[in-house]
Structure formats: C-alpha cells, structure tokens
CSV table of C-alpha atoms in Angstrom, one decimal:
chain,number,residue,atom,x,y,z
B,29,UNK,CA,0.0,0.0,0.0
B,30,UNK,CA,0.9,3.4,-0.2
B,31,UNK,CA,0.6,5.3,3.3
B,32,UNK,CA,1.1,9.0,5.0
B,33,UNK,CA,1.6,8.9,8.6
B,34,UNK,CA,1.6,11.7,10.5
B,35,UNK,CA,3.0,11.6,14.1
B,36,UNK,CA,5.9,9.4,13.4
B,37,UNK,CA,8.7,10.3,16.0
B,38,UNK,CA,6.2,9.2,18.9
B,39,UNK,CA,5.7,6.0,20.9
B,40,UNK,CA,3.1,4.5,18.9
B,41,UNK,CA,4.3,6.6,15.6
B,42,UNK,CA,7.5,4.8,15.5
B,43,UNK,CA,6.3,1.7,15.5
B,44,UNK,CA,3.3,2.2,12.8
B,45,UNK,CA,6.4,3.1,10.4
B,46,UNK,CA,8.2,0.8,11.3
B,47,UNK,CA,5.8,-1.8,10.6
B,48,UNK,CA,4.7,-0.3,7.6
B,49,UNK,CA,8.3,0.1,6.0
B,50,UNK,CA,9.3,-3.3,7.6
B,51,UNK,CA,6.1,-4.5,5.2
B,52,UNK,CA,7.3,-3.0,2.5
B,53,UNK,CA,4.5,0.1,2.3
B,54,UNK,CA,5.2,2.5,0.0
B,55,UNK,CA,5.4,5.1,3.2
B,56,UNK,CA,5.6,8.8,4.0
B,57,UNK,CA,6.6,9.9,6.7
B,58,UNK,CA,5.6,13.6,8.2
B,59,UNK,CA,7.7,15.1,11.0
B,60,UNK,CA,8.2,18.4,12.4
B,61,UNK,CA,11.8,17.2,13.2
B,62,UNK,CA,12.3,14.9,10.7
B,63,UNK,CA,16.1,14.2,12.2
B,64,UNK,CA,14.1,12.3,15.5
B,65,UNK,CA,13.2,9.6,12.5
B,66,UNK,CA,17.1,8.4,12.4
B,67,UNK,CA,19.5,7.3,9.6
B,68,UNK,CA,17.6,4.2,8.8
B,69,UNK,CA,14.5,5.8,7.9
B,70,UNK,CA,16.2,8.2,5.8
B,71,UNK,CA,17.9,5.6,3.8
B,72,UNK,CA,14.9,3.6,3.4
B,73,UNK,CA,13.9,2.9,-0.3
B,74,UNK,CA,10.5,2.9,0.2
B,75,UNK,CA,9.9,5.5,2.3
B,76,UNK,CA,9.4,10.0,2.2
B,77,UNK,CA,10.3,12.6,4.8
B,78,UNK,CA,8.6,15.4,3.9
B,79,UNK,CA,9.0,18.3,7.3
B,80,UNK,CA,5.5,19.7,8.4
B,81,UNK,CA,4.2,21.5,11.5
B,82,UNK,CA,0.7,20.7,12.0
B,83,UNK,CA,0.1,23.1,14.5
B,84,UNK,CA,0.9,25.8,11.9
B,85,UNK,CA,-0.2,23.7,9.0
B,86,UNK,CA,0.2,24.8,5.5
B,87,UNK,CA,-2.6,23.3,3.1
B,88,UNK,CA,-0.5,22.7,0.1
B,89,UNK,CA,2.3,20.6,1.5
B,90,UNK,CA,0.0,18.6,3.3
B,91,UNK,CA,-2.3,17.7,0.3
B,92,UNK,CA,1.2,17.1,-1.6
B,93,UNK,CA,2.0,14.6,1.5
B,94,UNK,CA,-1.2,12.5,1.3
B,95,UNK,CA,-1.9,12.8,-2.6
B,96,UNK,CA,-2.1,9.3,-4.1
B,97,UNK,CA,-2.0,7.2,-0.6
B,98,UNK,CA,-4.5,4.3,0.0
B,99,UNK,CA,-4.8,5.7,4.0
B,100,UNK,CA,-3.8,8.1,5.6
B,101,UNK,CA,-2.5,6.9,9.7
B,102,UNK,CA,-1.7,9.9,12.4
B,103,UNK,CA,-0.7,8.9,16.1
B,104,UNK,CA,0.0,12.8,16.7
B,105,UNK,CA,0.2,14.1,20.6
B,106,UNK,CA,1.7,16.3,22.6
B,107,UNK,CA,5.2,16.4,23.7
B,108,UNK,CA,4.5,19.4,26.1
B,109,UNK,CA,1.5,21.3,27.9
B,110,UNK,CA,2.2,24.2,25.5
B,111,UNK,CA,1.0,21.9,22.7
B,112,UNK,CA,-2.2,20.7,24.2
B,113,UNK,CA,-4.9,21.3,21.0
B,114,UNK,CA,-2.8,19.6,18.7
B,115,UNK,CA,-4.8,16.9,18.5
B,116,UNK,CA,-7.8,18.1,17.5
B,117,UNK,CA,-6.5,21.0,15.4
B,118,UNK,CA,-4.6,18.0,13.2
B,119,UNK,CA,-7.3,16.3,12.7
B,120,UNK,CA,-9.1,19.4,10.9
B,121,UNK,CA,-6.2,19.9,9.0
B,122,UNK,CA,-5.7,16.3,7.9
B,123,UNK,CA,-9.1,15.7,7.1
B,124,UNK,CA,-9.4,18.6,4.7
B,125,UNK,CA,-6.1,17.3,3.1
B,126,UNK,CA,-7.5,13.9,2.9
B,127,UNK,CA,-10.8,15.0,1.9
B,128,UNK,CA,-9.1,17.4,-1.2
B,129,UNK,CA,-6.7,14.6,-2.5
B,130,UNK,CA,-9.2,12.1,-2.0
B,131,UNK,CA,-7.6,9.7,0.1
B,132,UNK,CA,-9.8,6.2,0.6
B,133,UNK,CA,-8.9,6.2,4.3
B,134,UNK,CA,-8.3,8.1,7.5
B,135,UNK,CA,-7.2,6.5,11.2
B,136,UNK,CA,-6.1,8.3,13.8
B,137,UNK,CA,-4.9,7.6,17.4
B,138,UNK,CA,-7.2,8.4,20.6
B,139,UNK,CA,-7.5,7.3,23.9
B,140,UNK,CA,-9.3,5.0,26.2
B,141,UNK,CA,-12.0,6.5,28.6
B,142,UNK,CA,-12.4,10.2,26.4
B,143,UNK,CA,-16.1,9.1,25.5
B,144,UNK,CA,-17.0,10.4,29.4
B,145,UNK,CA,-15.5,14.0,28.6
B,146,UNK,CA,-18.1,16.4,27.6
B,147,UNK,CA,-17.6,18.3,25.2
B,148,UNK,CA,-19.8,21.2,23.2
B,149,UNK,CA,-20.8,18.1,21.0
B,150,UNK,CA,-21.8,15.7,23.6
B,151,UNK,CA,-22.6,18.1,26.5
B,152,UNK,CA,-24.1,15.1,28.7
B,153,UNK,CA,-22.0,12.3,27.9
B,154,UNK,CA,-22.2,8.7,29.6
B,155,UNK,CA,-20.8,8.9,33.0
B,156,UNK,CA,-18.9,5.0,32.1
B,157,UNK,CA,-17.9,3.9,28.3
B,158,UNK,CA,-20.1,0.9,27.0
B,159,UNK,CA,-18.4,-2.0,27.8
B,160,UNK,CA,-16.2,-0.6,30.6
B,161,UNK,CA,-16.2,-2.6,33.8
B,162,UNK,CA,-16.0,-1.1,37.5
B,163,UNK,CA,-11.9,-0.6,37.3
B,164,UNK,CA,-12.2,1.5,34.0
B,165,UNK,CA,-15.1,3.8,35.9
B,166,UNK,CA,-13.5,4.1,39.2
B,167,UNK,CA,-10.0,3.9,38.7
B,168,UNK,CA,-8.7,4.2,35.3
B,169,UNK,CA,-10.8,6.7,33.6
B,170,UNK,CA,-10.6,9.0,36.9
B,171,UNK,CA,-6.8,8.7,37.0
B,172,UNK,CA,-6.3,9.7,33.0
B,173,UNK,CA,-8.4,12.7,33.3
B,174,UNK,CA,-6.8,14.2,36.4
B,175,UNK,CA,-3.1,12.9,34.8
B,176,UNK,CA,-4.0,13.9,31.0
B,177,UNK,CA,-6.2,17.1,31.6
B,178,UNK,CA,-6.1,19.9,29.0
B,179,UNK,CA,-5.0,17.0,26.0
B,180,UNK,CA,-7.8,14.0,27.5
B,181,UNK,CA,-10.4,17.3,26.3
B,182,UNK,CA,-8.6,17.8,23.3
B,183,UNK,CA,-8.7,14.4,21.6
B,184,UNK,CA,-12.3,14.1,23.1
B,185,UNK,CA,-12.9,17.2,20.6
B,186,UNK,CA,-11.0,15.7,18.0
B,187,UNK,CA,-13.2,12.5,18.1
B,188,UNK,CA,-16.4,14.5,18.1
B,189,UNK,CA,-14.8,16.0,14.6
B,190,UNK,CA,-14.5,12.5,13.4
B,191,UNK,CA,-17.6,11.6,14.2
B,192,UNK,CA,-19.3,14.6,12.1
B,193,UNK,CA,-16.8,14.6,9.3
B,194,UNK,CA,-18.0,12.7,6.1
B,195,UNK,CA,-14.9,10.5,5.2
B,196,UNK,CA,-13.7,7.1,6.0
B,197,UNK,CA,-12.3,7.0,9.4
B,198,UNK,CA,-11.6,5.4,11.9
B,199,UNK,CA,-10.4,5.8,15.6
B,200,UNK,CA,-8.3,3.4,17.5
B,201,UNK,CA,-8.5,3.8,21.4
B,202,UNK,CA,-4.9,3.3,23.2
B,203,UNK,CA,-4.8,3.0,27.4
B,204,UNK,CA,-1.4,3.6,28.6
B,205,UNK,CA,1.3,2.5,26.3
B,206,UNK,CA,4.1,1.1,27.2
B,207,UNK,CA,7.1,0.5,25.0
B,208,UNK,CA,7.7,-3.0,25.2
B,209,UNK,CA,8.2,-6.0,22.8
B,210,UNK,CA,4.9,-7.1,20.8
B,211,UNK,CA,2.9,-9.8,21.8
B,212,UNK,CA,0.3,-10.4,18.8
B,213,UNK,CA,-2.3,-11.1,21.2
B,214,UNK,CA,-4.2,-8.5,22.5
B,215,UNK,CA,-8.0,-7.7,22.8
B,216,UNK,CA,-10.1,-5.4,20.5
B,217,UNK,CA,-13.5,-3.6,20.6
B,218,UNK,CA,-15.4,-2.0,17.7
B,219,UNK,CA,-17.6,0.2,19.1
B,220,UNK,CA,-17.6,0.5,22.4
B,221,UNK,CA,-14.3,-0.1,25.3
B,222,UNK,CA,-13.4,-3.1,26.7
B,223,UNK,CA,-13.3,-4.1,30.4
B,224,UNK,CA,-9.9,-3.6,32.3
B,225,UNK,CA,-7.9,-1.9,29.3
B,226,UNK,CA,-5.3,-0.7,31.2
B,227,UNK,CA,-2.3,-1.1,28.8
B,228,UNK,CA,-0.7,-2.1,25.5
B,229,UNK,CA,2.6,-2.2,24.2
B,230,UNK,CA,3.5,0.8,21.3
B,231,UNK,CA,4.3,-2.4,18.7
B,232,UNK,CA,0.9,-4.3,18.9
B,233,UNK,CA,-0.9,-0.8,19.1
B,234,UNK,CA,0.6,0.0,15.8
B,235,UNK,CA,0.2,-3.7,14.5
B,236,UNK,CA,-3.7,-3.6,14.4
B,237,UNK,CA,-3.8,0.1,13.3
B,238,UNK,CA,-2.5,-1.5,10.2
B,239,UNK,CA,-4.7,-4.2,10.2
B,240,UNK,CA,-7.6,-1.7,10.6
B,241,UNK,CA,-6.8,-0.1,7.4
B,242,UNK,CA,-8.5,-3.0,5.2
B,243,UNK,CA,-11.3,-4.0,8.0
B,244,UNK,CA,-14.4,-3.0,6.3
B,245,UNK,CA,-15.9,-3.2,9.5
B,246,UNK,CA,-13.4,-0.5,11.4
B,247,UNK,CA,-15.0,2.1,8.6
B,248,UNK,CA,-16.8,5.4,10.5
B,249,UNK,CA,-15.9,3.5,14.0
B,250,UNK,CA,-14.6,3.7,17.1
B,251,UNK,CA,-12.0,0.5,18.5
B,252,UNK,CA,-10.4,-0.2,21.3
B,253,UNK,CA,-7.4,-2.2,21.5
B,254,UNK,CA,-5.6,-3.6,25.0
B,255,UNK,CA,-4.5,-6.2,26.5
C-alpha cells in the first residue's frame, strides 16, 4: 500500500512506520523534526520525509504529503502542555487534506475512557464507556483525566470532529502505552471499550492500526485495543 503517517517520532508513531516500512508500504513519513526519524528511515527505499508543522499547517504541502495514498494513519500528541490542541487541530487539518486529495482512508490515534469528557458536542456524555467494567469507571478513567487534563479534552474534541466529518475513518483507542516487545495477542472492541484496558505495548498498538486499514468493519468506528 501506499501510506502517510503523521505523528511518526512518537511512541506509537515509530512503531506504525516501522511496521509499515518493515512491510514493505510505500510510506511517507511527516515530521516536524524529521532528524528524530534516524538514519535508517532516511535511507529507506520505500519510504518519504517530507517536514511539516501541523500546529501551523500549510494546506499545500499537506495535500502534496497525502496525494495518491490508500490511507492516511496519524498517532499525533503532545510532547508538552504548551502543545495541548494539537490533537484536535490535526485532525481538521488532515481531514481537509484527505478529503481534497481524495484519500480512501483516515485513522487516527485516541484514547481510552475520552467518551466520558463532555464536550460542546456531547454536552451530557455517559458517566462509564459501553463495555467498561468497574476498574475502567472508578479507577482508570478517573486517573487519565486528572493525569492527562487539557489533552484527554482535546482528543475528546477531536473525536467529536471525526464523528461529524463525512470521510472514511476510523479511531483506534490506546490506554497507557508502554514500549515494550509485541505480543500479537491483545484484545479489541469496535464500538464501544473493553473491560480492564489498562495497557498495551506501542508495537501491537501499531500492529492492528494497520490491520484496521482493510477491516471494512473498522470504517466510520470507534475501536479499542488492549490487552
């Protein structure tokens, strides 16, 4: 396939490009600091840099980036508090630049538990995600939102975007990630949480992002993936 992915210095990033170059994906790869990718991704035949700052996001070079890919994969966060809004603001900007070059396919990165944040879309939302269990209301969801605070709103907003936005998407919901070796067994949701997702490792994350990109059933969905 041919793929864009945005975000690809981060935790989960590194590993979706990995995978896909490893796969042998026709790949680009859009950094704001596209030295953080190292030497072997530079010297990659199959694979793109192309440098761009989605918080100050030029439309050309980001339709240029995504023109001609089957999907279109961003795992973009934060580094710091100062860029808390990233998330949602790159997901505007990507969609448009999918939406122009008419790109087949759009996933992006969230997190587990932001269904409970309201936001001016969902002013009331459910106080536990469907299919969370007791540890996920009391504990874990509690504990991201006072950890996470500004950027658990922000990819809340950025999934209510998704959710109203007319293209192919879909959203894959992380817990915490660690970055350890991949397992290839994990559990996944399609629609709502599952009970006790507490964790996954950055390499099986990025694993069934990929797999998502052909599951006709992941189209205009939210997943959940964890262990």
């Amino acid at each position: 396939m041919k793929l864009t992915i945005f975000g690809p210095t981060g935790l989960v990033g590194q590993q979706i490009l990995a995978q896909a170059i490893a796969a042998g994906h026709d790949t680009t790869a859009v950094a704001r600091d596209p030295a953080k990718l190292g030497a072997q991704v530079h010297s990659a035949p199959n694979v793109r840099v192309v440098t761009a700052d989605l918080s100050h996001a030029d439309p050309a070079p980001l339709k240029a980036s995504v023109d001609g890919a089957d999907a279109v994969l961003s795992a973009i966060g934060p580094r710091k508090k100062a860029e808390h809004g990233i998330v949602s603001k790159s997901a505007r900007a990507l969609a448009a630049a999918v939406e122009s070059a008419s790109v087949p396919r759009l996933l992006v990165v969230s997190g587990v538990g932001v269904s409970t944040v309201p936001t001016p879309g969902r002013p009331h939302p459910p106080e536990r995600e469907p299919g969370a269990g007791l540890i996920m209301q009391y504990f874990a969801t509690p504990v991201a939102k006072r950890v996470l605070g500004a950027h658990f709103i922000d990819v809340a907003l950025m999934e209510d975007f998704m959710r109203g936005c007319d293209l192919d998407w879909t959203v894959m919901r992380v817990p915490y990630v660690m970055d350890r070796p991949p397992t290839g067994r994990y559990r996944t949701a399609y629609g709502h949480t599952l009970r006790a997702a507490l964790r996954i490792a950055a390499a099986d994350a990025a694993e069934f992002m990929l797999r998502l990109i052909d599951q006709p059933e992941a189209s205009r969905k939210v997943v959940t993936v964890a262990y």
